[in-house]
Amino acid sequence: LGWLTSMDRDSWADARSELLRTGGFKMEEALSVLESGAFVVCLDNEVPASRNQCAMQFLTGGLGSGYNRWFDKSIQLICTANGKAGLLGEHSMMDGMPMVGFADHIAKSTYKDAETKFALNPAEDDFTGGVSDIFENCTSDLQSSDSQVASLIDNAKLHFSKLVTDHEITVQSFQAYGSNYIKKAGYSPDAYVQVAIQLATYRLWGKQAGTYEATQVRPFLHGRTETTRSVSLEGEAFVKQMGLRPKHDENDESIRSEKLELLHNAVTGHVKYIGKAAKAMGVDRHFFGLSMMVADGESVPSLYSHPLFVRSKRWRVSTSHLTHPKFDNWGYGEVFPDGVGLSYAIKADSCVFSITTLKENGWTDRLSHLLEEALMEMRTLNDLNKPLVSKL
């Protein structure tokens, strides 16, 4: 039945109605039990080893365990046969930071802690009994002659399989440096990496594209996110000076100084924008709020259909930053078919990127290389600008 929850919302709603029609009260009771849970635990038989394999396994379940998910559920905890563990979060009700807090609690809880707690309260935490198949009594009803459930599952599996096989994920585990180096060089780590993303995507497509960075506005009551628009005039000046491919002209002091100045300007500009966005002084949620105020029968202001406004909302590069010392990787899909989902973590001495896009585009491996290339070029600019220190 898990396949059904992978469908678009309307199709899944229709399938759920068919489940209730066919299964009656027993199905309603079983779904109530499942849907009342705070989260689900998914035990997969796969044994993923690489970061790429783990990324696909935990994002989708893959072709082998896609059925072993309930995609309506806000939190799914996943464990594979070889002990790899992950978490799948459904985005509509929460954002990244609450999930980081929850996962942090799990990562900090040891087996010894669990044993001690169980020893103190064995009755309260008895996990050895009470496990049952909540759909056991519904099986015969779902197989009745007038039931459409089997065909709905086949159709859902077909669509899910296509969705999975149409996508590819590449993880770039950049080990040359991380936040320690970036801070010592005088930059904000997040803004610095965002500028590297701008350079990499500029080289991928030969032009800049709409880039979204999620920015938390949690200081506000019920605050969630605002958009930081990563494309800027300062960033444009930097990427165009760097060029569509490495020029290897960093040893020329005047050229290097110009590039460094443009890099500083681009990073500073991004810091200013993200600072405003965090204070709810961005533009995207404001425009969204205004659009939601249009009542039935009223005309939407012409601005919203203006070609430039529409283009400005087309996020070909969807980025977001979450870092935790015990999290190996994280990610999500693209927003538009000709775009990429590009999540990242900036650790003390490394950076990890997860790149997701449609396989037909053939971009993940290329963009992975271009991110590494951009970060190495930016380091070279800074390193060559340092005064030589005598080893005597």
Short mmCIF file of N, CA, C and O in Angstrom, two decimals, residues 9-110:
data_model
loop_
_atom_site.label_atom_id
_atom_site.label_comp_id
_atom_site.label_asym_id
_atom_site.label_seq_id
_atom_site.Cartn_x
_atom_site.Cartn_y
_atom_site.Cartn_z
N ARG A 9 -0.95 14.17 -5.12
CA ARG A 9 -1.91 14.24 -4.00
C ARG A 9 -3.35 13.89 -4.41
O ARG A 9 -4.08 13.23 -3.66
N ASP A 10 -3.78 14.33 -5.58
CA ASP A 10 -5.15 14.04 -6.01
C ASP A 10 -5.34 12.54 -6.25
O ASP A 10 -6.35 11.95 -5.84
N SER A 11 -4.35 11.92 -6.92
CA SER A 11 -4.45 10.49 -7.21
C SER A 11 -4.43 9.68 -5.92
O SER A 11 -5.17 8.69 -5.77
N TRP A 12 -3.58 10.08 -4.98
CA TRP A 12 -3.51 9.36 -3.70
C TRP A 12 -4.81 9.55 -2.92
O TRP A 12 -5.31 8.61 -2.28
N ALA A 13 -5.41 10.73 -2.97
CA ALA A 13 -6.69 10.95 -2.28
C ALA A 13 -7.77 10.04 -2.85
O ALA A 13 -8.58 9.46 -2.11
N ASP A 14 -7.80 9.90 -4.18
CA ASP A 14 -8.77 9.00 -4.81
C ASP A 14 -8.51 7.55 -4.41
O ASP A 14 -9.44 6.79 -4.14
N ALA A 15 -7.21 7.17 -4.37
CA ALA A 15 -6.86 5.80 -3.99
C ALA A 15 -7.24 5.53 -2.54
O ALA A 15 -7.71 4.43 -2.20
N ARG A 16 -7.04 6.51 -1.68
CA ARG A 16 -7.39 6.34 -0.27
C ARG A 16 -8.91 6.14 -0.12
O ARG A 16 -9.37 5.32 0.70
N SER A 17 -9.67 6.88 -0.90
CA SER A 17 -11.13 6.71 -0.88
C SER A 17 -11.52 5.29 -1.31
O SER A 17 -12.44 4.69 -0.75
N GLU A 18 -10.80 4.76 -2.32
CA GLU A 18 -11.07 3.39 -2.77
C GLU A 18 -10.69 2.38 -1.68
O GLU A 18 -11.40 1.37 -1.49
N LEU A 19 -9.60 2.64 -0.96
CA LEU A 19 -9.23 1.77 0.16
C LEU A 19 -10.34 1.72 1.20
O LEU A 19 -10.70 0.65 1.70
N LEU A 20 -10.88 2.87 1.52
CA LEU A 20 -11.94 2.94 2.53
C LEU A 20 -13.23 2.30 2.02
O LEU A 20 -13.96 1.64 2.77
N ARG A 21 -13.54 2.52 0.73
CA ARG A 21 -14.75 1.91 0.16
C ARG A 21 -14.65 0.39 0.17
O ARG A 21 -15.61 -0.30 0.53
N THR A 22 -13.48 -0.11 -0.21
CA THR A 22 -13.30 -1.56 -0.30
C THR A 22 -13.10 -2.20 1.07
O THR A 22 -13.66 -3.26 1.37
N GLY A 23 -12.30 -1.56 1.89
CA GLY A 23 -11.93 -2.16 3.18
C GLY A 23 -12.86 -1.85 4.32
O GLY A 23 -12.78 -2.49 5.38
N GLY A 24 -13.72 -0.84 4.14
CA GLY A 24 -14.71 -0.52 5.16
C GLY A 24 -14.11 -0.10 6.49
O GLY A 24 -13.03 0.51 6.55
N PHE A 25 -14.79 -0.46 7.57
CA PHE A 25 -14.40 -0.01 8.90
C PHE A 25 -13.02 -0.54 9.28
O PHE A 25 -12.23 0.17 9.92
N LYS A 26 -12.70 -1.78 8.89
CA LYS A 26 -11.39 -2.34 9.26
C LYS A 26 -10.25 -1.55 8.62
O LYS A 26 -9.21 -1.32 9.25
N MET A 27 -10.45 -1.13 7.38
CA MET A 27 -9.44 -0.31 6.72
C MET A 27 -9.36 1.07 7.36
O MET A 27 -8.26 1.61 7.57
N GLU A 28 -10.49 1.64 7.68
CA GLU A 28 -10.51 2.96 8.33
C GLU A 28 -9.76 2.91 9.66
O GLU A 28 -9.00 3.82 10.00
N GLU A 29 -9.96 1.83 10.40
CA GLU A 29 -9.30 1.67 11.69
C GLU A 29 -7.78 1.51 11.51
O GLU A 29 -6.99 2.10 12.25
N ALA A 30 -7.39 0.72 10.51
CA ALA A 30 -5.96 0.49 10.26
C ALA A 30 -5.27 1.79 9.84
O ALA A 30 -4.18 2.11 10.32
N LEU A 31 -5.90 2.54 8.93
CA LEU A 31 -5.32 3.81 8.50
C LEU A 31 -5.24 4.81 9.65
O LEU A 31 -4.30 5.59 9.75
N SER A 32 -6.23 4.76 10.53
CA SER A 32 -6.23 5.66 11.68
C SER A 32 -5.03 5.39 12.58
O SER A 32 -4.38 6.32 13.08
N VAL A 33 -4.72 4.11 12.78
CA VAL A 33 -3.56 3.74 13.59
C VAL A 33 -2.28 4.25 12.94
O VAL A 33 -1.43 4.86 13.59
N LEU A 34 -2.15 4.01 11.65
CA LEU A 34 -0.94 4.41 10.93
C LEU A 34 -0.79 5.92 10.91
O LEU A 34 0.30 6.47 11.16
N GLU A 35 -1.87 6.62 10.62
CA GLU A 35 -1.80 8.07 10.47
C GLU A 35 -1.67 8.80 11.80
O GLU A 35 -1.26 9.96 11.83
N SER A 36 -1.99 8.14 12.89
CA SER A 36 -1.88 8.79 14.20
C SER A 36 -0.46 8.76 14.75
O SER A 36 -0.15 9.46 15.71
N GLY A 37 0.42 7.97 14.16
CA GLY A 37 1.79 7.87 14.64
C GLY A 37 2.56 9.16 14.39
O GLY A 37 2.39 9.81 13.37
N ALA A 38 3.44 9.51 15.33
CA ALA A 38 4.27 10.71 15.16
C ALA A 38 5.27 10.52 14.03
O ALA A 38 5.64 11.47 13.34
N PHE A 39 5.73 9.30 13.83
CA PHE A 39 6.65 8.99 12.74
C PHE A 39 6.57 7.51 12.46
O PHE A 39 5.93 6.75 13.19
N VAL A 40 7.21 7.08 11.37
CA VAL A 40 7.28 5.66 11.06
C VAL A 40 8.74 5.24 10.99
O VAL A 40 9.62 6.06 10.71
N VAL A 41 8.99 3.97 11.26
CA VAL A 41 10.33 3.40 11.16
C VAL A 41 10.33 2.44 9.97
O VAL A 41 9.48 1.55 9.90
N CYS A 42 11.25 2.66 9.04
CA CYS A 42 11.34 1.85 7.83
C CYS A 42 12.60 0.99 7.89
O CYS A 42 13.71 1.54 7.93
N LEU A 43 12.44 -0.33 7.90
CA LEU A 43 13.58 -1.25 7.93
C LEU A 43 13.78 -1.81 6.53
O LEU A 43 12.98 -2.62 6.05
N ASP A 44 14.83 -1.35 5.84
CA ASP A 44 15.09 -1.74 4.46
C ASP A 44 16.08 -2.90 4.38
O ASP A 44 16.98 -3.02 5.21
N ASN A 45 15.94 -3.72 3.35
CA ASN A 45 16.83 -4.87 3.16
C ASN A 45 18.10 -4.52 2.40
O ASN A 45 19.04 -5.32 2.37
N GLU A 46 18.14 -3.34 1.77
CA GLU A 46 19.30 -2.97 0.98
C GLU A 46 20.54 -2.75 1.86
O GLU A 46 20.43 -2.52 3.07
N VAL A 47 21.71 -2.79 1.21
CA VAL A 47 22.98 -2.56 1.91
C VAL A 47 23.78 -1.48 1.17
O VAL A 47 24.84 -1.75 0.60
N PRO A 48 23.31 -0.24 1.18
CA PRO A 48 24.01 0.83 0.46
C PRO A 48 25.36 1.11 1.10
O PRO A 48 25.51 1.07 2.33
N ALA A 49 26.36 1.41 0.26
CA ALA A 49 27.71 1.66 0.79
C ALA A 49 28.16 3.09 0.51
O ALA A 49 28.58 3.79 1.43
N SER A 50 28.06 3.54 -0.72
CA SER A 50 28.57 4.86 -1.09
C SER A 50 27.59 5.95 -0.70
O SER A 50 26.42 5.70 -0.42
N ARG A 51 28.08 7.19 -0.72
CA ARG A 51 27.21 8.33 -0.44
C ARG A 51 26.12 8.45 -1.50
O ARG A 51 24.97 8.80 -1.18
N ASN A 52 26.44 8.17 -2.74
CA ASN A 52 25.44 8.23 -3.80
C ASN A 52 24.33 7.20 -3.56
O ASN A 52 23.14 7.50 -3.70
N GLN A 53 24.72 5.98 -3.19
CA GLN A 53 23.74 4.94 -2.93
C GLN A 53 22.86 5.28 -1.73
O GLN A 53 21.64 5.11 -1.76
N CYS A 54 23.47 5.79 -0.68
CA CYS A 54 22.71 6.17 0.51
C CYS A 54 21.75 7.32 0.20
O CYS A 54 20.61 7.35 0.69
N ALA A 55 22.21 8.28 -0.60
CA ALA A 55 21.38 9.42 -0.94
C ALA A 55 20.09 8.98 -1.62
O ALA A 55 18.99 9.41 -1.26
N MET A 56 20.21 8.10 -2.62
CA MET A 56 19.02 7.63 -3.32
C MET A 56 18.14 6.76 -2.42
O MET A 56 16.91 6.84 -2.45
N GLN A 57 18.78 5.92 -1.58
CA GLN A 57 18.03 5.04 -0.70
C GLN A 57 17.17 5.83 0.28
O GLN A 57 16.00 5.52 0.49
N PHE A 58 17.76 6.86 0.88
CA PHE A 58 17.04 7.59 1.92
C PHE A 58 16.08 8.64 1.34
O PHE A 58 15.11 9.01 2.00
N LEU A 59 16.34 9.11 0.14
CA LEU A 59 15.44 10.09 -0.47
C LEU A 59 14.19 9.43 -1.02
O LEU A 59 13.08 9.95 -0.87
N THR A 60 14.34 8.26 -1.67
CA THR A 60 13.20 7.65 -2.36
C THR A 60 12.87 6.24 -1.90
O THR A 60 11.73 5.80 -2.08
N GLY A 61 13.83 5.51 -1.36
CA GLY A 61 13.63 4.10 -1.11
C GLY A 61 14.08 3.26 -2.29
O GLY A 61 14.25 2.04 -2.16
N GLY A 62 14.27 3.91 -3.44
CA GLY A 62 14.71 3.19 -4.63
C GLY A 62 13.67 2.20 -5.12
O GLY A 62 12.55 2.11 -4.60
N LEU A 63 14.03 1.44 -6.14
CA LEU A 63 13.10 0.46 -6.70
C LEU A 63 12.85 -0.70 -5.76
O LEU A 63 11.83 -1.37 -5.84
N GLY A 64 13.80 -0.93 -4.83
CA GLY A 64 13.66 -2.07 -3.93
C GLY A 64 12.81 -1.81 -2.71
O GLY A 64 12.13 -2.71 -2.20
N SER A 65 12.80 -0.58 -2.20
CA SER A 65 12.08 -0.29 -0.95
C SER A 65 11.14 0.91 -1.06
O SER A 65 10.75 1.47 -0.03
N GLY A 66 10.79 1.30 -2.26
CA GLY A 66 9.84 2.41 -2.40
C GLY A 66 8.50 2.11 -1.76
O GLY A 66 7.82 3.02 -1.25
N TYR A 67 8.12 0.83 -1.75
CA TYR A 67 6.87 0.42 -1.11
C TYR A 67 6.94 0.54 0.40
O TYR A 67 5.91 0.62 1.10
N ASN A 68 8.18 0.53 0.92
CA ASN A 68 8.39 0.51 2.37
C ASN A 68 8.48 1.93 2.93
O ASN A 68 9.32 2.23 3.78
N ARG A 69 7.64 2.79 2.43
CA ARG A 69 7.54 4.18 2.89
C ARG A 69 6.06 4.56 3.00
O ARG A 69 5.20 3.96 2.35
N TRP A 70 5.79 5.54 3.81
CA TRP A 70 4.45 6.14 3.85
C TRP A 70 4.68 7.64 3.67
O TRP A 70 4.93 8.36 4.62
N PHE A 71 4.66 8.09 2.41
CA PHE A 71 5.17 9.42 2.09
C PHE A 71 4.32 10.57 2.65
O PHE A 71 4.74 11.72 2.60
N ASP A 72 3.14 10.28 3.17
CA ASP A 72 2.37 11.32 3.86
C ASP A 72 3.01 11.69 5.19
O ASP A 72 2.80 12.80 5.70
N LYS A 73 3.74 10.77 5.77
CA LYS A 73 4.26 10.94 7.12
C LYS A 73 5.35 12.00 7.15
O LYS A 73 6.24 12.03 6.32
N SER A 74 5.28 12.90 8.11
CA SER A 74 6.23 14.01 8.19
C SER A 74 7.64 13.54 8.50
O SER A 74 8.61 14.14 8.05
N ILE A 75 7.77 12.47 9.27
CA ILE A 75 9.09 11.96 9.65
C ILE A 75 9.13 10.45 9.44
O ILE A 75 8.28 9.72 9.96
N GLN A 76 10.11 10.00 8.65
CA GLN A 76 10.34 8.57 8.47
C GLN A 76 11.79 8.27 8.83
O GLN A 76 12.70 8.86 8.24
N LEU A 77 11.98 7.40 9.78
CA LEU A 77 13.32 6.99 10.19
C LEU A 77 13.65 5.69 9.46
O LEU A 77 12.87 4.73 9.51
N ILE A 78 14.79 5.66 8.78
CA ILE A 78 15.13 4.54 7.91
C ILE A 78 16.41 3.89 8.37
O ILE A 78 17.39 4.58 8.67
N CYS A 79 16.41 2.57 8.41
CA CYS A 79 17.63 1.83 8.74
C CYS A 79 17.78 0.68 7.74
O CYS A 79 16.80 -0.02 7.45
N THR A 80 18.98 0.52 7.19
CA THR A 80 19.22 -0.52 6.19
C THR A 80 19.84 -1.75 6.84
O THR A 80 20.22 -1.72 8.01
N ALA A 81 19.95 -2.81 6.07
CA ALA A 81 20.42 -4.08 6.61
C ALA A 81 21.87 -4.02 7.10
O ALA A 81 22.27 -4.82 7.95
N ASN A 82 22.65 -3.08 6.57
CA ASN A 82 24.04 -2.96 7.01
C ASN A 82 24.24 -1.83 8.03
O ASN A 82 25.36 -1.38 8.27
N GLY A 83 23.14 -1.35 8.61
CA GLY A 83 23.24 -0.40 9.71
C GLY A 83 23.32 1.06 9.32
O GLY A 83 23.47 1.92 10.19
N LYS A 84 23.21 1.37 8.04
CA LYS A 84 23.14 2.77 7.64
C LYS A 84 21.79 3.34 8.08
O LYS A 84 20.75 2.66 7.98
N ALA A 85 21.79 4.58 8.54
CA ALA A 85 20.55 5.17 9.04
C ALA A 85 20.33 6.54 8.41
O ALA A 85 21.27 7.28 8.15
N GLY A 86 19.07 6.84 8.15
CA GLY A 86 18.72 8.13 7.57
C GLY A 86 17.35 8.58 8.02
O GLY A 86 16.64 7.85 8.74
N LEU A 87 16.99 9.75 7.59
CA LEU A 87 15.70 10.35 7.97
C LEU A 87 15.10 11.00 6.74
O LEU A 87 15.80 11.71 6.00
N LEU A 88 13.82 10.77 6.51
CA LEU A 88 13.12 11.42 5.40
C LEU A 88 12.07 12.35 5.98
O LEU A 88 11.18 11.92 6.72
N GLY A 89 12.18 13.64 5.65
CA GLY A 89 11.25 14.63 6.18
C GLY A 89 10.31 15.14 5.10
O GLY A 89 10.75 15.45 3.99
N GLU A 90 9.03 15.21 5.41
CA GLU A 90 8.04 15.77 4.48
C GLU A 90 7.92 17.26 4.81
O GLU A 90 7.66 17.64 5.94
N HIS A 91 8.12 18.11 3.80
CA HIS A 91 8.46 19.51 4.03
C HIS A 91 7.27 20.42 4.39
O HIS A 91 7.47 21.51 4.93
N SER A 92 6.05 20.01 4.12
CA SER A 92 4.94 20.97 4.20
C SER A 92 4.73 21.51 5.61
O SER A 92 4.35 22.66 5.78
N MET A 93 5.00 20.71 6.64
CA MET A 93 4.70 21.17 8.00
C MET A 93 5.93 21.63 8.78
O MET A 93 5.80 22.14 9.88
N MET A 94 7.13 21.47 8.20
CA MET A 94 8.31 21.86 8.97
C MET A 94 9.48 22.12 8.02
O MET A 94 9.44 21.77 6.84
N ASP A 95 10.52 22.76 8.57
CA ASP A 95 11.71 23.07 7.80
C ASP A 95 12.91 22.32 8.36
O ASP A 95 12.79 21.49 9.25
N GLY A 96 14.09 22.67 7.86
CA GLY A 96 15.28 21.91 8.17
C GLY A 96 15.70 21.92 9.63
O GLY A 96 16.10 20.88 10.17
N MET A 97 15.65 23.08 10.27
CA MET A 97 16.20 23.17 11.61
C MET A 97 15.48 22.30 12.65
O MET A 97 16.15 21.68 13.49
N PRO A 98 14.15 22.21 12.65
CA PRO A 98 13.52 21.26 13.59
C PRO A 98 13.98 19.83 13.36
O PRO A 98 14.16 19.06 14.31
N MET A 99 14.20 19.46 12.09
CA MET A 99 14.69 18.12 11.79
C MET A 99 16.12 17.92 12.29
O MET A 99 16.49 16.84 12.76
N VAL A 100 16.93 18.99 12.18
CA VAL A 100 18.30 18.91 12.70
C VAL A 100 18.27 18.69 14.21
O VAL A 100 19.02 17.87 14.75
N GLY A 101 17.39 19.41 14.90
CA GLY A 101 17.28 19.23 16.35
C GLY A 101 16.85 17.83 16.73
O GLY A 101 17.40 17.22 17.67
N PHE A 102 15.90 17.29 15.98
CA PHE A 102 15.40 15.93 16.24
C PHE A 102 16.50 14.90 15.96
O PHE A 102 16.76 14.01 16.78
N ALA A 103 17.15 15.03 14.81
CA ALA A 103 18.21 14.09 14.45
C ALA A 103 19.40 14.22 15.39
O ALA A 103 20.09 13.23 15.69
N ASP A 104 19.67 15.45 15.87
CA ASP A 104 20.75 15.65 16.82
C ASP A 104 20.49 14.87 18.10
O ASP A 104 21.40 14.24 18.67
N HIS A 105 19.25 14.88 18.55
CA HIS A 105 18.88 14.12 19.75
C HIS A 105 19.13 12.62 19.53
O HIS A 105 19.66 11.93 20.42
N ILE A 106 18.76 12.13 18.36
CA ILE A 106 18.97 10.71 18.06
C ILE A 106 20.46 10.39 18.02
O ILE A 106 20.92 9.39 18.59
N ALA A 107 21.23 11.25 17.34
CA ALA A 107 22.66 11.00 17.19
C ALA A 107 23.40 11.03 18.53
O ALA A 107 24.40 10.32 18.72
N LYS A 108 22.90 11.82 19.47
CA LYS A 108 23.55 11.94 20.77
C LYS A 108 23.11 10.87 21.76
O LYS A 108 23.71 10.72 22.82
N SER A 109 22.04 10.14 21.43
CA SER A 109 21.54 9.10 22.33
C SER A 109 22.28 7.80 22.04
O SER A 109 22.25 7.28 20.93
N THR A 110 22.94 7.26 23.03
CA THR A 110 23.73 6.05 22.85
C THR A 110 22.91 4.80 23.20
O THR A 110 21.86 4.89 23.86
#
